[in-house]
Amino acid sequence: DVKVTQSSRYLVKRTGEKVFLECVQDMDHENMFWYRQDPGLGLRLIYFSYDVKMKEKGDIPEGYSVSREKKERFSLILESASTNQTSMYLCASSSWTSGRANVLTFGAGSRLTVL
Amino acid sequence: SQQGEEDPQALSIQEGENATMNCSYKTSINNLQWYRQNSGRGLVHLILIRSNEREKHSGRLRVTLDTSKKSSSLLITASRAADTASYFCAGLTSGTYKYIFGTGTRLKVLA
């Protein structure tokens, strides 16, 4: 079964710490996305990548960076975590070429709490 | 910025009843998709309707799309307790890789 795996389901970090959220997909998808989900706000796009080493800012990139050195891995980095980054983070992938083109496959989510 | 809205925000029905959720969006889209999210988990794709389609069925799901009104609806027929979840619409914005999500409808099906 195809899968998107997020490395951590729950994290607790302190203000100012550097945080890495890892996401790996095994479907050879070109596109990968990071969203954050907050109550009443739905899903908001942080960054997305349409190829290795390519990235584009989403709607709320401030305070975040990303890395995509390999096709299967897309990392979200919080350089200096702040309390307003406490949220659920969702990774997703999609492909333009597969039979399920344009459909997002999501990971289980990473719930980050910044104290 | 959030460009999708859904209503109702929450819906509570009895098992066996039908549940209807509505979605409105502001941009031009290539397709519109509906996703389901169980509490604290990731989203799972349910159904996709292309911009040149008006209605689509999949099992107990029926989706409609009105591009002139920039709106869509999801109907779940003969609901079950296991349908309890949040449901999100997502539009793939024309000419981009970006999906714009709605704020979601929390559905509770009472046994």
Short mmCIF file of C-alpha atoms in Angstrom, two decimals:
data_model
loop_
_atom_site.label_atom_id
_atom_site.label_comp_id
_atom_site.label_asym_id
_atom_site.label_seq_id
_atom_site.Cartn_x
_atom_site.Cartn_y
_atom_site.Cartn_z
CA ASP A 1 0.00 0.00 0.00
CA VAL A 2 1.29 3.44 -0.89
CA LYS A 3 2.39 5.50 2.00
CA VAL A 4 3.48 8.88 3.27
CA THR A 5 5.34 8.57 6.54
CA GLN A 6 5.92 11.41 8.95
CA SER A 7 8.72 10.66 11.37
CA SER A 8 7.15 12.01 14.55
CA ARG A 9 3.50 11.89 15.61
CA TYR A 10 3.98 14.09 18.66
CA LEU A 11 6.76 16.53 19.51
CA VAL A 12 7.22 18.94 22.39
CA LYS A 13 9.87 21.61 21.92
CA ARG A 14 10.95 24.77 23.70
CA THR A 15 10.84 28.28 22.27
CA GLY A 16 13.94 28.97 20.22
CA GLU A 17 14.78 25.36 19.47
CA LYS A 18 15.40 24.20 15.91
CA VAL A 19 12.82 21.65 14.84
CA PHE A 20 12.97 19.16 11.98
CA LEU A 21 9.85 17.46 10.66
CA GLU A 22 10.60 14.67 8.23
CA CYS A 23 8.35 13.23 5.58
CA VAL A 24 9.04 10.27 3.29
CA GLN A 25 6.87 8.90 0.49
CA ASP A 26 7.30 5.62 -1.34
CA MET A 27 5.18 6.39 -4.42
CA ASP A 28 7.82 8.14 -6.58
CA HIS A 29 5.64 11.27 -6.53
CA GLU A 30 7.06 14.47 -7.97
CA ASN A 31 5.11 16.83 -5.74
CA MET A 32 5.34 17.14 -1.99
CA PHE A 33 3.60 19.58 0.35
CA TRP A 34 3.68 20.78 3.92
CA TYR A 35 0.48 22.11 5.48
CA ARG A 36 -0.38 23.25 8.94
CA GLN A 37 -3.83 22.71 10.35
CA ASP A 38 -5.37 24.85 13.04
CA PRO A 39 -8.94 24.79 14.38
CA GLY A 40 -11.25 27.02 12.37
CA LEU A 41 -8.57 27.79 9.78
CA GLY A 42 -8.50 24.56 7.83
CA LEU A 43 -5.28 23.57 6.08
CA ARG A 44 -2.84 26.26 5.07
CA LEU A 45 0.02 25.61 2.70
CA ILE A 46 3.49 26.35 4.06
CA TYR A 47 5.73 25.15 1.23
CA PHE A 48 5.58 22.78 -1.66
CA SER A 49 8.12 21.13 -3.93
CA TYR A 50 7.56 19.90 -7.46
CA ASP A 51 10.99 18.35 -7.97
CA VAL A 52 14.20 17.56 -6.17
CA LYS A 53 15.84 20.74 -4.86
CA MET A 54 12.87 22.80 -6.09
CA LYS A 55 10.61 24.58 -3.65
CA GLU A 56 7.98 27.25 -3.68
CA LYS A 57 6.47 29.26 -0.88
CA GLY A 58 2.91 28.64 0.04
CA ASP A 59 0.58 30.98 1.88
CA ILE A 60 2.35 31.04 5.25
CA PRO A 61 6.11 30.40 4.76
CA GLU A 62 7.33 32.84 7.41
CA GLY A 63 9.33 31.11 10.12
CA TYR A 64 9.74 27.93 8.09
CA SER A 65 12.17 26.50 5.57
CA VAL A 66 12.22 23.24 3.65
CA SER A 67 14.69 20.83 2.13
CA ARG A 68 14.25 18.32 -0.66
CA GLU A 69 17.55 16.64 -1.43
CA LYS A 70 15.97 13.36 -2.55
CA LYS A 71 12.73 12.75 -4.40
CA GLU A 72 11.18 10.71 -1.61
CA ARG A 73 12.01 13.03 1.29
CA PHE A 74 10.69 16.50 2.13
CA SER A 75 11.76 18.11 5.38
CA LEU A 76 10.18 21.05 7.15
CA ILE A 77 12.47 23.12 9.35
CA LEU A 78 11.55 25.58 12.06
CA GLU A 79 14.77 27.54 12.56
CA SER A 80 13.68 28.98 15.91
CA ALA A 81 10.42 27.57 17.17
CA SER A 82 7.85 29.94 18.63
CA THR A 83 4.66 29.28 20.55
CA ASN A 84 2.51 30.40 17.60
CA GLN A 85 3.92 27.48 15.64
CA THR A 86 2.15 25.02 17.91
CA SER A 87 -0.02 23.16 15.43
CA MET A 88 -0.72 19.96 13.52
CA TYR A 89 1.63 19.61 10.55
CA LEU A 90 0.56 17.51 7.60
CA CYS A 91 2.78 16.28 4.79
CA ALA A 92 1.28 15.21 1.47
CA SER A 93 2.42 14.09 -1.96
CA SER A 94 0.92 13.88 -5.42
CA SER A 95 1.84 13.03 -8.96
CA TRP A 96 0.90 14.45 -12.33
CA THR A 97 1.71 11.25 -14.13
CA SER A 98 0.20 8.44 -12.13
CA GLY A 99 -3.31 7.12 -12.59
CA ARG A 100 -4.34 9.07 -9.51
CA ALA A 101 -2.98 12.33 -10.84
CA ASN A 102 -3.69 15.36 -8.68
CA VAL A 103 -4.88 13.37 -5.69
CA LEU A 104 -3.07 14.15 -2.46
CA THR A 105 -1.86 11.32 -0.24
CA PHE A 106 -1.36 12.50 3.32
CA GLY A 107 0.78 11.35 6.18
CA ALA A 108 -0.72 10.77 9.63
CA GLY A 109 0.36 14.21 10.85
CA SER A 110 2.83 15.57 13.38
CA ARG A 111 1.42 17.43 16.34
CA LEU A 112 3.96 19.97 17.53
CA THR A 113 3.72 21.79 20.84
CA VAL A 114 6.11 24.66 21.48
CA LEU A 115 6.43 25.67 25.14
CA SER B 1 -4.90 32.87 2.54
CA GLN B 2 -7.92 30.71 3.16
CA GLN B 3 -10.10 30.68 0.06
CA GLY B 4 -12.49 27.83 0.70
CA GLU B 5 -15.52 27.86 2.94
CA GLU B 6 -17.69 24.99 4.02
CA ASP B 7 -21.02 24.80 5.67
CA PRO B 8 -22.27 23.68 7.96
CA GLN B 9 -19.27 23.78 10.26
CA ALA B 10 -20.78 20.92 12.23
CA LEU B 11 -23.53 18.43 11.52
CA SER B 12 -25.09 15.82 13.77
CA ILE B 13 -27.45 13.19 12.32
CA GLN B 14 -28.86 9.78 13.12
CA GLU B 15 -27.52 6.62 11.54
CA GLY B 16 -29.29 5.92 8.28
CA GLU B 17 -29.95 9.57 7.46
CA ASN B 18 -28.28 11.45 4.64
CA ALA B 19 -25.62 14.08 5.28
CA THR B 20 -25.04 17.03 2.94
CA MET B 21 -22.04 19.34 3.11
CA ASN B 22 -21.44 22.39 0.97
CA CYS B 23 -18.26 24.04 -0.19
CA SER B 24 -17.64 27.39 -1.84
CA TYR B 25 -14.39 28.67 -3.32
CA LYS B 26 -13.09 31.85 -4.91
CA THR B 27 -10.49 30.88 -7.51
CA SER B 28 -10.66 29.01 -10.79
CA ILE B 29 -10.03 25.32 -10.32
CA ASN B 30 -9.09 22.32 -12.45
CA ASN B 31 -10.83 19.89 -10.19
CA LEU B 32 -12.40 19.69 -6.78
CA GLN B 33 -11.76 16.93 -4.32
CA TRP B 34 -13.27 15.84 -1.06
CA TYR B 35 -11.22 14.43 1.79
CA ARG B 36 -12.08 12.84 5.08
CA GLN B 37 -10.14 13.21 8.33
CA ASN B 38 -10.61 11.05 11.37
CA SER B 39 -9.77 12.75 14.64
CA GLY B 40 -6.07 13.57 14.95
CA ARG B 41 -5.10 11.81 11.74
CA GLY B 42 -4.17 12.73 8.18
CA LEU B 43 -6.66 13.29 5.39
CA VAL B 44 -7.87 10.52 3.11
CA HIS B 45 -9.05 11.18 -0.43
CA LEU B 46 -12.71 10.33 -1.10
CA ILE B 47 -13.67 11.55 -4.54
CA LEU B 48 -12.55 13.91 -7.31
CA ILE B 49 -14.75 15.82 -9.73
CA ARG B 50 -13.25 17.60 -12.72
CA SER B 51 -14.22 21.13 -13.69
CA ASN B 52 -16.09 19.89 -16.78
CA GLU B 53 -18.22 17.45 -14.75
CA ARG B 54 -21.41 18.33 -12.92
CA GLU B 55 -22.04 15.24 -10.83
CA LYS B 56 -20.17 12.15 -9.76
CA HIS B 57 -21.02 9.10 -7.69
CA SER B 58 -18.88 6.67 -5.73
CA GLY B 59 -20.62 4.14 -3.54
CA ARG B 60 -22.65 6.11 -0.98
CA LEU B 61 -21.04 9.39 -2.03
CA ARG B 62 -22.50 11.88 -4.47
CA VAL B 63 -20.65 15.04 -5.41
CA THR B 64 -21.94 17.96 -7.44
CA LEU B 65 -19.98 20.86 -8.87
CA ASP B 66 -21.31 24.20 -10.11
CA THR B 67 -18.39 26.15 -11.55
CA SER B 68 -20.56 29.17 -12.32
CA LYS B 69 -21.38 29.50 -8.63
CA LYS B 70 -17.98 28.21 -7.53
CA SER B 71 -19.60 25.69 -5.24
CA SER B 72 -19.73 21.96 -4.60
CA SER B 73 -21.69 19.64 -2.38
CA LEU B 74 -20.99 16.24 -0.90
CA LEU B 75 -23.88 13.94 -0.07
CA ILE B 76 -23.34 10.84 2.04
CA THR B 77 -26.34 8.56 1.87
CA ALA B 78 -27.45 6.08 4.52
CA SER B 79 -24.83 7.32 6.96
CA ARG B 80 -23.13 5.04 9.45
CA ALA B 81 -21.47 5.72 12.80
CA ALA B 82 -18.15 5.02 11.08
CA ASP B 83 -18.73 8.06 8.84
CA THR B 84 -18.13 10.29 11.87
CA ALA B 85 -15.19 12.48 10.82
CA SER B 86 -14.33 15.90 9.42
CA TYR B 87 -14.79 16.43 5.70
CA PHE B 88 -12.82 18.92 3.62
CA CYS B 89 -13.16 20.14 0.09
CA ALA B 90 -10.00 21.01 -1.82
CA GLY B 91 -9.73 22.78 -5.15
CA LEU B 92 -6.70 22.39 -7.38
CA THR B 93 -6.09 25.96 -8.51
CA SER B 94 -5.86 26.36 -12.26
CA GLY B 95 -2.33 26.74 -13.57
CA THR B 96 -0.66 25.93 -10.27
CA TYR B 97 0.22 23.03 -8.03
CA LYS B 98 -1.72 24.56 -5.18
CA TYR B 99 -4.74 23.03 -3.49
CA ILE B 100 -7.02 25.39 -1.61
CA PHE B 101 -8.79 23.71 1.27
CA GLY B 102 -12.08 24.55 2.87
CA THR B 103 -12.44 24.96 6.62
CA GLY B 104 -14.13 21.58 6.99
CA THR B 105 -17.41 20.14 8.22
CA ARG B 106 -17.43 18.04 11.38
CA LEU B 107 -19.93 15.23 10.91
CA LYS B 108 -21.20 13.20 13.82
CA VAL B 109 -23.38 10.17 13.09
CA LEU B 110 -25.26 8.89 16.10
CA ALA B 111 -25.91 5.17 16.38
#
